[in-house]
Short mmCIF file of C-alpha atoms in Angstrom, two decimals:
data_model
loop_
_atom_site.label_atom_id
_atom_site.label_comp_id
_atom_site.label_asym_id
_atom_site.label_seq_id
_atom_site.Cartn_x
_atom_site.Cartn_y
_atom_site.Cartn_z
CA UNK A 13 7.75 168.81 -194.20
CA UNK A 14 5.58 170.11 -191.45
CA UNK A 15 6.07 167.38 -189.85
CA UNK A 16 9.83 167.64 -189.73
CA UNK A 17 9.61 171.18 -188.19
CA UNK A 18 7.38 169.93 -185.60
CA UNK A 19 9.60 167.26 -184.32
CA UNK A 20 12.80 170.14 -184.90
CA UNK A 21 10.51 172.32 -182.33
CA UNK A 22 9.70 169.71 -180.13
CA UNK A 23 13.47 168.74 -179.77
CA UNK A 24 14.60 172.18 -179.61
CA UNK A 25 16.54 173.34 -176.07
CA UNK A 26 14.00 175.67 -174.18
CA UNK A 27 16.65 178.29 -173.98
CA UNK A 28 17.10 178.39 -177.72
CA UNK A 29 13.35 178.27 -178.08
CA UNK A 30 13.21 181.51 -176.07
CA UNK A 31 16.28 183.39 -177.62
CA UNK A 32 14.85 182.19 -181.22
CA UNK A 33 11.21 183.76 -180.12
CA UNK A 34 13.15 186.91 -179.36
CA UNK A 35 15.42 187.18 -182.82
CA UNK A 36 11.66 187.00 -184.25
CA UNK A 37 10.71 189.82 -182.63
CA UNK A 38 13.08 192.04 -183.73
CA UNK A 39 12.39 195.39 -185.93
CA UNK A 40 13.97 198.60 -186.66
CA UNK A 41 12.98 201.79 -185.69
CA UNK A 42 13.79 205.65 -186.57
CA UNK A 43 15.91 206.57 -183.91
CA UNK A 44 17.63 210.33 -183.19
CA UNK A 45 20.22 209.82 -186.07
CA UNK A 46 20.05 206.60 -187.08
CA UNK A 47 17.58 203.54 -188.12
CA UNK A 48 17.97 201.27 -184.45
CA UNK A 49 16.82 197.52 -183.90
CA UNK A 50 14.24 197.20 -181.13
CA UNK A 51 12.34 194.52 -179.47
CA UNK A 52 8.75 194.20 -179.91
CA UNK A 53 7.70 193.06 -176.26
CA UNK A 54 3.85 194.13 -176.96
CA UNK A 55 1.58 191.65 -174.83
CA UNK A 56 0.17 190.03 -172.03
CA UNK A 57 2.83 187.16 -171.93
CA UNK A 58 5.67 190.37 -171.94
CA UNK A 59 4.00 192.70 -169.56
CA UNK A 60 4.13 190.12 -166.68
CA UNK A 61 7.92 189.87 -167.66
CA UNK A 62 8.53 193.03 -167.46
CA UNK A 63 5.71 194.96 -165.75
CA UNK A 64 5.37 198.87 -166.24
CA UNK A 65 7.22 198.90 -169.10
CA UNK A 66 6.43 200.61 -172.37
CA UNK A 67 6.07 197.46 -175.25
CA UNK A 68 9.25 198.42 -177.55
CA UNK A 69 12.66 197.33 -175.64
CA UNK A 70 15.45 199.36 -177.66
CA UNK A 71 18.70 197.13 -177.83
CA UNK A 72 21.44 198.21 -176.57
CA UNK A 73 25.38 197.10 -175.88
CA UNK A 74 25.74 195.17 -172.52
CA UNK A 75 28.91 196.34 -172.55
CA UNK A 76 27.82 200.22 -171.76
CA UNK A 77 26.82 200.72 -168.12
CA UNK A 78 23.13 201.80 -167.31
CA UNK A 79 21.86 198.34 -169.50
CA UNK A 80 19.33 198.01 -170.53
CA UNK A 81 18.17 201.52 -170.16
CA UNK A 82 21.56 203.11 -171.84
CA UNK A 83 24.34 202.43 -173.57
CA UNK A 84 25.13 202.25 -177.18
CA UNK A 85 22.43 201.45 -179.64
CA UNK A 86 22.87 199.34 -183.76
CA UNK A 87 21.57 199.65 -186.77
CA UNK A 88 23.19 196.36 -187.74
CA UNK A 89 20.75 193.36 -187.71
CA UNK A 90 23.38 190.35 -187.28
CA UNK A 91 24.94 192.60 -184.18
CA UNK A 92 21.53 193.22 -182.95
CA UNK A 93 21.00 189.50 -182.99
CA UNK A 94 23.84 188.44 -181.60
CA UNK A 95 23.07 190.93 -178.78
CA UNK A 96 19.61 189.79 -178.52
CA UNK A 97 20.40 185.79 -178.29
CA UNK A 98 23.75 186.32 -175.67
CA UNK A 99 21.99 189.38 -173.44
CA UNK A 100 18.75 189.92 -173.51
CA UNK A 101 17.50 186.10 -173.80
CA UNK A 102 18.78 185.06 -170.74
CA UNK A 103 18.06 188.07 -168.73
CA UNK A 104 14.26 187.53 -169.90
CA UNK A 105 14.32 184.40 -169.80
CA UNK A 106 15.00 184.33 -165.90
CA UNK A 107 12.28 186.77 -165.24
CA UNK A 108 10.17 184.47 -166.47
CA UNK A 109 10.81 181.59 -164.44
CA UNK A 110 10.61 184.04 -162.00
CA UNK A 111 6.95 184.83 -162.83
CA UNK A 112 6.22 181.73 -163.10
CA UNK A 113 7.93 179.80 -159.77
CA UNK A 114 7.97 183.43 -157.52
CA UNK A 115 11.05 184.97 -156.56
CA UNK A 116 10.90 182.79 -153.40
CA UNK A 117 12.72 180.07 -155.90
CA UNK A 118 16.36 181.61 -155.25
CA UNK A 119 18.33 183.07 -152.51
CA UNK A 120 17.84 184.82 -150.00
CA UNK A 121 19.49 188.38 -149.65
CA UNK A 122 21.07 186.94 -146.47
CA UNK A 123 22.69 183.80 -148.22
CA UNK A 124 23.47 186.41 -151.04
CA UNK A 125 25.86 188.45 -148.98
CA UNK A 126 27.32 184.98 -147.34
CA UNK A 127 28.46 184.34 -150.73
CA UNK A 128 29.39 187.82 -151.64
CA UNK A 129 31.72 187.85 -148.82
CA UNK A 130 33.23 184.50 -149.16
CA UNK A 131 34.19 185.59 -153.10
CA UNK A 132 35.77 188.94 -151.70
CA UNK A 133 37.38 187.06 -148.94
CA UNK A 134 39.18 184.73 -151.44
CA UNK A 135 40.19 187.06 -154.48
CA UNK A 136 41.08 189.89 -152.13
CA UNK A 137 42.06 189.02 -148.71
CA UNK A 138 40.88 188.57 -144.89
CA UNK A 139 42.59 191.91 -144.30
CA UNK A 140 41.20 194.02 -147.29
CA UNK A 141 39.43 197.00 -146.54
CA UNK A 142 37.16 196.24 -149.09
CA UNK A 143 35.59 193.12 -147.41
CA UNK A 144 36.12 194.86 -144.19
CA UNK A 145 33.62 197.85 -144.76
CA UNK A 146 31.48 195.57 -146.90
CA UNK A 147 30.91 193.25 -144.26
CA UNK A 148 30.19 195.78 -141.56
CA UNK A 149 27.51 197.60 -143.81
CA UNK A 150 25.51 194.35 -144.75
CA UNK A 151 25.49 193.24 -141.47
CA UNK A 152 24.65 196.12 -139.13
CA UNK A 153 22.43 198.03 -141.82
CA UNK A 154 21.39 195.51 -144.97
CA UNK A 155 20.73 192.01 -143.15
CA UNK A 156 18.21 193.57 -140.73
CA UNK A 157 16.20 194.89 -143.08
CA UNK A 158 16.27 192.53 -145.88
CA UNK A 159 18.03 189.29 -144.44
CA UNK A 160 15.38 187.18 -145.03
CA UNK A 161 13.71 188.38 -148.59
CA UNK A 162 14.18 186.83 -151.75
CA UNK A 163 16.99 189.19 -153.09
CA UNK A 164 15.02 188.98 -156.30
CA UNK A 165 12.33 190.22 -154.50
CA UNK A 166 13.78 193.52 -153.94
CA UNK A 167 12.20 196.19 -155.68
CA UNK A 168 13.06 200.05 -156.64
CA UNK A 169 10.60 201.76 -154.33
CA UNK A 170 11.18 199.46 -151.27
CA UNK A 171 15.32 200.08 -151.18
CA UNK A 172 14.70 203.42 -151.94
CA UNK A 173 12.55 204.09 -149.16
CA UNK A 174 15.25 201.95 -146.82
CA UNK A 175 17.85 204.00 -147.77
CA UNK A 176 16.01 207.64 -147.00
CA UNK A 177 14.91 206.47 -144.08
CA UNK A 178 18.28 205.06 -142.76
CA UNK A 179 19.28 205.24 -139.48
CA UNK A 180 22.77 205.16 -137.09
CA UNK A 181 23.34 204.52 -133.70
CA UNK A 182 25.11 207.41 -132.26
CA UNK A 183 26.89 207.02 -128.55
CA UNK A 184 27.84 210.97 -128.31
CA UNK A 185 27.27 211.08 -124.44
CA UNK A 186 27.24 207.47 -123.64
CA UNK A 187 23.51 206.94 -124.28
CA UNK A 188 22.84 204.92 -127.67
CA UNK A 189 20.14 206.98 -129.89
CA UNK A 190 19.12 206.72 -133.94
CA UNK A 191 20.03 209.24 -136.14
CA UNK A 192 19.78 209.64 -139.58
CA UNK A 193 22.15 207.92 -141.50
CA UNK A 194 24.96 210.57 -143.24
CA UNK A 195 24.85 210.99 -147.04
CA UNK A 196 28.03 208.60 -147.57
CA UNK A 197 26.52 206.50 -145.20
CA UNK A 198 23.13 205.86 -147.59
CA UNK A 199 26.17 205.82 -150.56
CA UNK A 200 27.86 203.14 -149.31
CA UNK A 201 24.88 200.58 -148.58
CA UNK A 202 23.69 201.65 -151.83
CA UNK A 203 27.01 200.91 -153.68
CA UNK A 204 27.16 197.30 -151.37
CA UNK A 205 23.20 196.13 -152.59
CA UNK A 206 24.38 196.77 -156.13
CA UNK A 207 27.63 195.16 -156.29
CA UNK A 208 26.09 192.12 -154.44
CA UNK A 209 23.33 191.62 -156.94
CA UNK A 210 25.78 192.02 -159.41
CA UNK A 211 27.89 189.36 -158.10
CA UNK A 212 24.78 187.57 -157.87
CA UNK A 213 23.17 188.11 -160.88
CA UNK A 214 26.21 189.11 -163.00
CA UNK A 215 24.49 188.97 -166.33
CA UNK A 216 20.84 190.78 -164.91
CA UNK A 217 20.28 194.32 -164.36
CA UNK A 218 19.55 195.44 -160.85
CA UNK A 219 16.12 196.43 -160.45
CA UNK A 220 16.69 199.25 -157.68
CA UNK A 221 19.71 200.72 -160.39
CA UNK A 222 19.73 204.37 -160.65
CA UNK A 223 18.33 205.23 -156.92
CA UNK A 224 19.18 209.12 -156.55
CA UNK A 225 19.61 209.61 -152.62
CA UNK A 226 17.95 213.06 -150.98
CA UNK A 227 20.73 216.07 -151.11
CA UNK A 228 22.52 216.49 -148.01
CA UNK A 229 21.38 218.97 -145.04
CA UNK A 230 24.22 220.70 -145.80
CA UNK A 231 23.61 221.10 -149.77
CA UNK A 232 19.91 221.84 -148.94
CA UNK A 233 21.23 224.80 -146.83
CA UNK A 234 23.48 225.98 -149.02
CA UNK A 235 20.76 226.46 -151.58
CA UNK A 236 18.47 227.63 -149.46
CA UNK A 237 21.18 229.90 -148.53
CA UNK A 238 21.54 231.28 -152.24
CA UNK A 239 18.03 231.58 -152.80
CA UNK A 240 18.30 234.19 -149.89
CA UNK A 241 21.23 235.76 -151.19
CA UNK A 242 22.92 234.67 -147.81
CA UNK A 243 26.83 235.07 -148.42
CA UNK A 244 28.03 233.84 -145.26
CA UNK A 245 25.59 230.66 -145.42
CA UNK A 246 27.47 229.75 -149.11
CA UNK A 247 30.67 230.26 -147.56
CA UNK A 248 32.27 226.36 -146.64
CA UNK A 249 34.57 226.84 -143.32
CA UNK A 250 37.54 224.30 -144.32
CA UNK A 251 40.43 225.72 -142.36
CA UNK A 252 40.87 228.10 -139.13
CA UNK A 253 42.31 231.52 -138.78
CA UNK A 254 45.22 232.38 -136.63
CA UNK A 255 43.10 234.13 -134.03
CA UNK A 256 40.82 230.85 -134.10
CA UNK A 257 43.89 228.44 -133.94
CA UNK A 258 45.62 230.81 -130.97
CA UNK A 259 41.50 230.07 -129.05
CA UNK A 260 42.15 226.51 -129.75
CA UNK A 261 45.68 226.20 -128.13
CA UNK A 262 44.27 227.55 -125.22
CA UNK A 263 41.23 225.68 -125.18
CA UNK A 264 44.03 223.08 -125.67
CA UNK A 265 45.54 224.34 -122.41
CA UNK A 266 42.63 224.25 -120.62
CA UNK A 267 41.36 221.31 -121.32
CA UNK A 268 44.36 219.48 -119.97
CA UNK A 269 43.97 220.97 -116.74
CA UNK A 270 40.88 220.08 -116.15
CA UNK A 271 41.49 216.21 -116.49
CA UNK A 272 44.85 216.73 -114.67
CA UNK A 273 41.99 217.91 -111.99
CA UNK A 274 40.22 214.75 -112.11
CA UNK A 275 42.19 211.97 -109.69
CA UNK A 276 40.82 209.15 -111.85
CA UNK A 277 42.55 210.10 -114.87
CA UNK A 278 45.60 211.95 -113.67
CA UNK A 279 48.06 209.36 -113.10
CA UNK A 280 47.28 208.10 -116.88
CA UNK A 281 46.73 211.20 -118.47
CA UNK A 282 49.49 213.00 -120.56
CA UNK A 283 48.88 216.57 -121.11
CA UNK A 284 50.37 217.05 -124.67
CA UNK A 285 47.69 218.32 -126.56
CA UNK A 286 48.09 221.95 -126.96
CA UNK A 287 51.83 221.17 -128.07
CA UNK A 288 50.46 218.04 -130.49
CA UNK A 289 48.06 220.42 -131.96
CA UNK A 290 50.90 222.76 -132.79
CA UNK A 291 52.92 220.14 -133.85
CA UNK A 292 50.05 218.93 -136.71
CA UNK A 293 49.19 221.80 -137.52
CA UNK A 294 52.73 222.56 -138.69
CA UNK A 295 53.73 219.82 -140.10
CA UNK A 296 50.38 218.94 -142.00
CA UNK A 297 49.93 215.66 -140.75
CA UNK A 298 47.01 213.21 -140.95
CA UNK A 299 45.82 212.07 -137.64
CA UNK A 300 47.13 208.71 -138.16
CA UNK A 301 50.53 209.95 -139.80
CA UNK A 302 51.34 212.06 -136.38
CA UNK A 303 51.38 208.72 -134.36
CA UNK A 304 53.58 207.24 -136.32
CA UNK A 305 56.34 210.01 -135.57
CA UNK A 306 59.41 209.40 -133.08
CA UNK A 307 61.59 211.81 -132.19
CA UNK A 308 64.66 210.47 -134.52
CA UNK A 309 62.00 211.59 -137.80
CA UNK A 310 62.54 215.28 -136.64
CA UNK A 311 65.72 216.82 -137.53
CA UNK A 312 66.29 220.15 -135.49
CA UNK A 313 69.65 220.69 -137.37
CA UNK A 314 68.67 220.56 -140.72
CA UNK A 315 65.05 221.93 -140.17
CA UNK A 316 63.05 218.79 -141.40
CA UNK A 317 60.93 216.74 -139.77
CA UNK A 318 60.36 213.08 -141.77
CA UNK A 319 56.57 211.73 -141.75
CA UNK A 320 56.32 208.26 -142.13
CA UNK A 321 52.71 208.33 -143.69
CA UNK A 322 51.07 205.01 -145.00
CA UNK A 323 47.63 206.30 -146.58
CA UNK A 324 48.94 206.72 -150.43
CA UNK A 325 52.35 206.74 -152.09
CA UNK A 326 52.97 209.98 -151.54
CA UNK A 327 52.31 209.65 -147.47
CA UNK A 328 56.25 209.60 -146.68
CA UNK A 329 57.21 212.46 -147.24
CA UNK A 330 59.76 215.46 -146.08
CA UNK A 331 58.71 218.45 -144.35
CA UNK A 332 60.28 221.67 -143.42
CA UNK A 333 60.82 221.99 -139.77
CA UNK A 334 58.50 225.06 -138.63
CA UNK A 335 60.27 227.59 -136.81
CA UNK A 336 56.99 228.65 -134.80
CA UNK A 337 56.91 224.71 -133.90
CA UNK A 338 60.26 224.34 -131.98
CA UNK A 339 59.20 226.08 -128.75
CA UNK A 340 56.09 223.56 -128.75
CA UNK A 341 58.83 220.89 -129.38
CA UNK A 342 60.86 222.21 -126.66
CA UNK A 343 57.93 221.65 -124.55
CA UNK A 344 56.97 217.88 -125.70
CA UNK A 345 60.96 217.41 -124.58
CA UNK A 346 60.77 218.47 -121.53
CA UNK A 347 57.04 216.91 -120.80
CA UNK A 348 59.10 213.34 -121.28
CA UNK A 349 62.14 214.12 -119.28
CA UNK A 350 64.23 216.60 -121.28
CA UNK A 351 65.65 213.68 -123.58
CA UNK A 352 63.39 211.39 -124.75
CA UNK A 353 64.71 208.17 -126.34
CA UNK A 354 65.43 208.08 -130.23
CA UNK A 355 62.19 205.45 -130.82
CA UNK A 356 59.92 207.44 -128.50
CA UNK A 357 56.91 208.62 -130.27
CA UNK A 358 56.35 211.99 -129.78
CA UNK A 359 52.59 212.16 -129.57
CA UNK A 360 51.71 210.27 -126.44
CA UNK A 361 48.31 210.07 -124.72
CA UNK A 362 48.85 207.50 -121.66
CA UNK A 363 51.86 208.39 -118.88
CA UNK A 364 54.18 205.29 -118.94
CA UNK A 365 54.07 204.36 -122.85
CA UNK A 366 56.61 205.96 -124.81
CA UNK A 367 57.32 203.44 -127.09
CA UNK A 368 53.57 202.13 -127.73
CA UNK A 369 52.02 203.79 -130.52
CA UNK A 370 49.08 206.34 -129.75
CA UNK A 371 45.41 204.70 -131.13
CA UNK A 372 44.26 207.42 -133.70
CA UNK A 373 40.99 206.99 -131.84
CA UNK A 374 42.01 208.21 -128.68
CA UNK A 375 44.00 211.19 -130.68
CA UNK A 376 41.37 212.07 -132.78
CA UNK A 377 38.34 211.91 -130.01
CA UNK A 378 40.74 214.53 -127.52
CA UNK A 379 41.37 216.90 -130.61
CA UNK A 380 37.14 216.82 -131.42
CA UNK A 381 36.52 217.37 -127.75
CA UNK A 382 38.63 220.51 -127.67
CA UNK A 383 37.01 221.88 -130.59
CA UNK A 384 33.76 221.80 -129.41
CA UNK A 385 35.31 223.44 -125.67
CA UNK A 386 36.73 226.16 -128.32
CA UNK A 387 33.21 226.50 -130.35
CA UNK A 388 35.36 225.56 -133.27
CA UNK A 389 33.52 222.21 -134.25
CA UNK A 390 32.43 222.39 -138.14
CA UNK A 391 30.23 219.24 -139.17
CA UNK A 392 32.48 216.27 -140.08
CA UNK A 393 35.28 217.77 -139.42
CA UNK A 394 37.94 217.19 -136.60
CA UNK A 395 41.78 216.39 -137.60
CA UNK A 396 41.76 217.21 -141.28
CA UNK A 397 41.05 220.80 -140.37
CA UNK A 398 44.31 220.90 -139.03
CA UNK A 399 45.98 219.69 -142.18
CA UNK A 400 43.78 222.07 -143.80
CA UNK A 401 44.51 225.04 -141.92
CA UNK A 402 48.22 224.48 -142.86
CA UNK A 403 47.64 224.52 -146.49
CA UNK A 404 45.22 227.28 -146.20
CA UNK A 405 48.23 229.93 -143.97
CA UNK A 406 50.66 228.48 -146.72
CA UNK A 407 49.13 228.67 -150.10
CA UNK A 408 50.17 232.31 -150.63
CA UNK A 409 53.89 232.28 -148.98
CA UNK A 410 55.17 229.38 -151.06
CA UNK A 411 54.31 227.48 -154.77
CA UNK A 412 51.60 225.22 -155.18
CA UNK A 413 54.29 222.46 -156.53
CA UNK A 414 56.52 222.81 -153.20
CA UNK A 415 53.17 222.72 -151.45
CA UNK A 416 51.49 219.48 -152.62
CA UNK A 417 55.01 217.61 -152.19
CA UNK A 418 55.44 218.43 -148.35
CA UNK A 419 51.61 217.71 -147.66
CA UNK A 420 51.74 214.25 -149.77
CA UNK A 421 49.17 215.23 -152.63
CA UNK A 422 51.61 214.48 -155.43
CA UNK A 423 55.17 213.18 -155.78
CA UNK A 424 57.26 215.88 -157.52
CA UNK A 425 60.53 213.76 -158.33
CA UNK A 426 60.34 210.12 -159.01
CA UNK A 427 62.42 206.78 -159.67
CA UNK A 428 66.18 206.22 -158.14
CA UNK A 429 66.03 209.96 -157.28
CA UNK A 430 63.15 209.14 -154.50
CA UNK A 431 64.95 206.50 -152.94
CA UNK A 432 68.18 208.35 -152.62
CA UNK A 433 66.20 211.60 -151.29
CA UNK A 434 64.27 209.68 -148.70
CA UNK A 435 67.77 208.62 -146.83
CA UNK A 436 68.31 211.73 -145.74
CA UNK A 437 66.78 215.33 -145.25
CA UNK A 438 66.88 216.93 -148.51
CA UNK A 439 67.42 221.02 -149.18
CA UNK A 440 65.01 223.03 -148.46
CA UNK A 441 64.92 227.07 -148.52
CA UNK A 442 65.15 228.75 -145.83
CA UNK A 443 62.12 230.62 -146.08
CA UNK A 444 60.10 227.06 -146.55
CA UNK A 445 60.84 226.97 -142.62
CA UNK A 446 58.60 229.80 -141.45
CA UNK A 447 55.76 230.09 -143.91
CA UNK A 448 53.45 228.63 -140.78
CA UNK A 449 53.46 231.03 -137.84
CA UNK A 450 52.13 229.93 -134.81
CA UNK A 451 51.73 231.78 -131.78
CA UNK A 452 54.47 230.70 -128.87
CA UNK A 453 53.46 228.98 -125.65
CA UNK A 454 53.78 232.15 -123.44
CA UNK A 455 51.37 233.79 -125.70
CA UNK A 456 48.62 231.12 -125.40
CA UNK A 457 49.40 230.53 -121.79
CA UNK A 458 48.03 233.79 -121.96
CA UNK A 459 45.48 233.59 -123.70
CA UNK A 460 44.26 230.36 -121.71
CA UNK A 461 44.38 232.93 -118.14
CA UNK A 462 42.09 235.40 -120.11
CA UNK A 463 39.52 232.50 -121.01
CA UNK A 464 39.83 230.92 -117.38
CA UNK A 465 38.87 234.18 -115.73
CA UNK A 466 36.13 234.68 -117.66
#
């Protein structure tokens, strides 16, 4: 008989032999509300497995995210088992081969992300933003630290010291310095580590899980701002007020006559921006949904102006045509001749291209330097203040449900009754075409004098 068991033993898979060690190490313990099944892991052989931990392993669903540290507990033995031989063998199981050969026995974090890539590449695309972003984080910020290291080497303490302490390259005035990395920055390589150990090790929990990154500047000073009772230090700047937005058309102004003043760049130069700023900031376009407009999507006649947005469903979308905005439109007119060609764009940056699509780059850099001229900067903020300042002048002259459909945040009607609409400008009230007042060109022509004789 003993003999019998001996040879089953000897025969047995080394896997099984493993799992069936950890079935026999089951037990129950009094949990919060219930009786819960727990692993005994007390011992030398266990604490190299899993060093630092406590003995008893509580088992838990797979399933739940935050294994093996959360996630649904069970008071039933045969589930417990069943958890025990399909989850937690082979996850313990690997950290001790890993013990015993060194983490130095599987790949590096560098041939990790090779693979990582080559997976997202083929289920999502070449042209995915997914695989774009992910590519540019682990190579300018992940491979450079880590490249080289056994990716099962990694530990808590070390990644969360590498993300604290990460670091940009900034070029603000054409000098390359290190800065510290922004708070979505350290988010994003934190999300990209743990989805490509995940993808790696798909049935192993990451060892640097559950890294909480160091608030923000800006949430540290707005606490430090309601400790002192500070109101305007707890007060968030999101849009701009009409004197601030009648400083920034002139600043606008301004701005353009300087580089006119510059021979290098005035025979390239177009001098649209104070108009362009008028124009997004009535029509509550993204920066990349004003390039995309040509004069034949605005509709003087029926007051509606068409934006052909491409960032969610919602992006195309109908908008009443600002009375406030058709003097600045009057001006873009006569800036490209007085009758500018159905298909020319409307928001042009470089003399000579009407029908070439502005870079949102170029746009978006011009708009960000004349907020800064104007002292109207706010951190991480450039164009979507603009869309934000619309919302913010219109909230309280129309409803929130006409709102969110002419700024794209929702799509009011839907179906056949969408595709019909979008042919041609639908009705809109009257009144829906001068709930954004800007000031005229005269009066920030003005305005630009005062600030030039300064």
């Amino acid at each position: 008989m003993g003999g019998a068991r001996a040879k089953r033993k000897k025969q047995e898979d080394p896997s099984a032999a493993f799992a069936r060690r950890l079935v026999e190490r089951l037990n129950t313990r009094e949990g919060k509300r219930k009786d819960v099944y727990v692993l005994d892991l007390r011992g030398k052989e266990w604490d190299r497995i899993r060093p630092g931990k406590s003995g008893f392993l509580t088992v838990r669903s797979r399933q739940d995210e935050g294994w093996p540290d959360r996630g649904r507990t069970t008071s039933d033995a045969a589930v417990a088992e069943e958890w025990v031989r399909t989850y937690y063998a082979p996850w313990l199981e690997r950290r001790a081969r890993i013990v015993e050969e060194g983490p130095n026995s599987d790949f590096t974090v560098a041939e990790a992300v090779d693979a990582y890539l080559q997976h997202l590449e083929k289920t999502l695309g070449t042209g995915h933003n997914t695989l774009t972003n992910r590519r540019s984080t682990f190579n300018v910020h992940v491979i450079p630290a880590f490249g080289q290291k056994p990716l099962l080497a990694l530990t808590k303490a070390e990644v969360r010291t590498f993300l604290n302490d990460l670091k940009v390259v900034t070029r603000g005035t054409g000098d390359s310095t290190l800065v510290p990395a922004e708070h979505r920055t350290k988010d994003n390589v934190r999300s990209a580590l743990l989805a490509l150990w995940h993808h790696t090790y798909e049935d192993e929990p990451a060892p640097f899980a559950g890294i909480k990154l160091k608030k923000p500047e800006t949430q540290l000073a707005r606490r430090a701002a309601a400790e002192a009772g500070d109101i305007e230090g707890l007060v968030s700047r999101t849009s701009y007020t009409p004197d601030e937005i009648l400083d920034l058309l002139a600043h606008a102004m301004l701005y353009d006559e300087d580089v006119l003043g510059r021979p290098n760049l005035a025979c390239t130069y177009f001098p649209n921006t104070a108009a362009a700023l008028a124009l997004a900031i009535a029509c509550a376009a993204r920066n990349e949904e004003e390039t995309f407009i040509r004069w034949k999507h605005i509709y003087p006649r029926e007051g509606a102006i068409l934006l052909i947005g491409t960032k969610t469903t919602s992006a195309p979308r109908w908008m009443p045509l600002q009375r406030s905005v058709r003097p600045w439109l009057r001006m873009l007119r006569a800036q490209q001749g007085g009758s500018p060609a159905p298909d020319t764009f409307v928001l042009q940056t470089r003399r000579g291209q009407p029908t070439t699509r502005s870079s949102k780059k170029t746009w978006g850099a011009r708009i960000a330097t004349v907020e800064k001229r104007a002292g109207l900067k706010l951190p991480h903020k450039a164009t979507h203040i603009l869309r934000a300042t619309h919302m913010s002048l219109a909230k309280d002259r129309i409803s929130d449900a006409a709102l969110k459909e002419y700024v794209g945040h929702s799509t009011a009607r839907g179906g056949a009754t969408d595709i019909y609409m979008d042919l041609r400008p639908p009705f809109m009230p009257k009144k829906h075409r001068n709930y954004i007042r800007l000031p005229s060109p005269d009066e920030v022509r003005a305005r630009a004098a005062a600030l030039r004789a300064r």
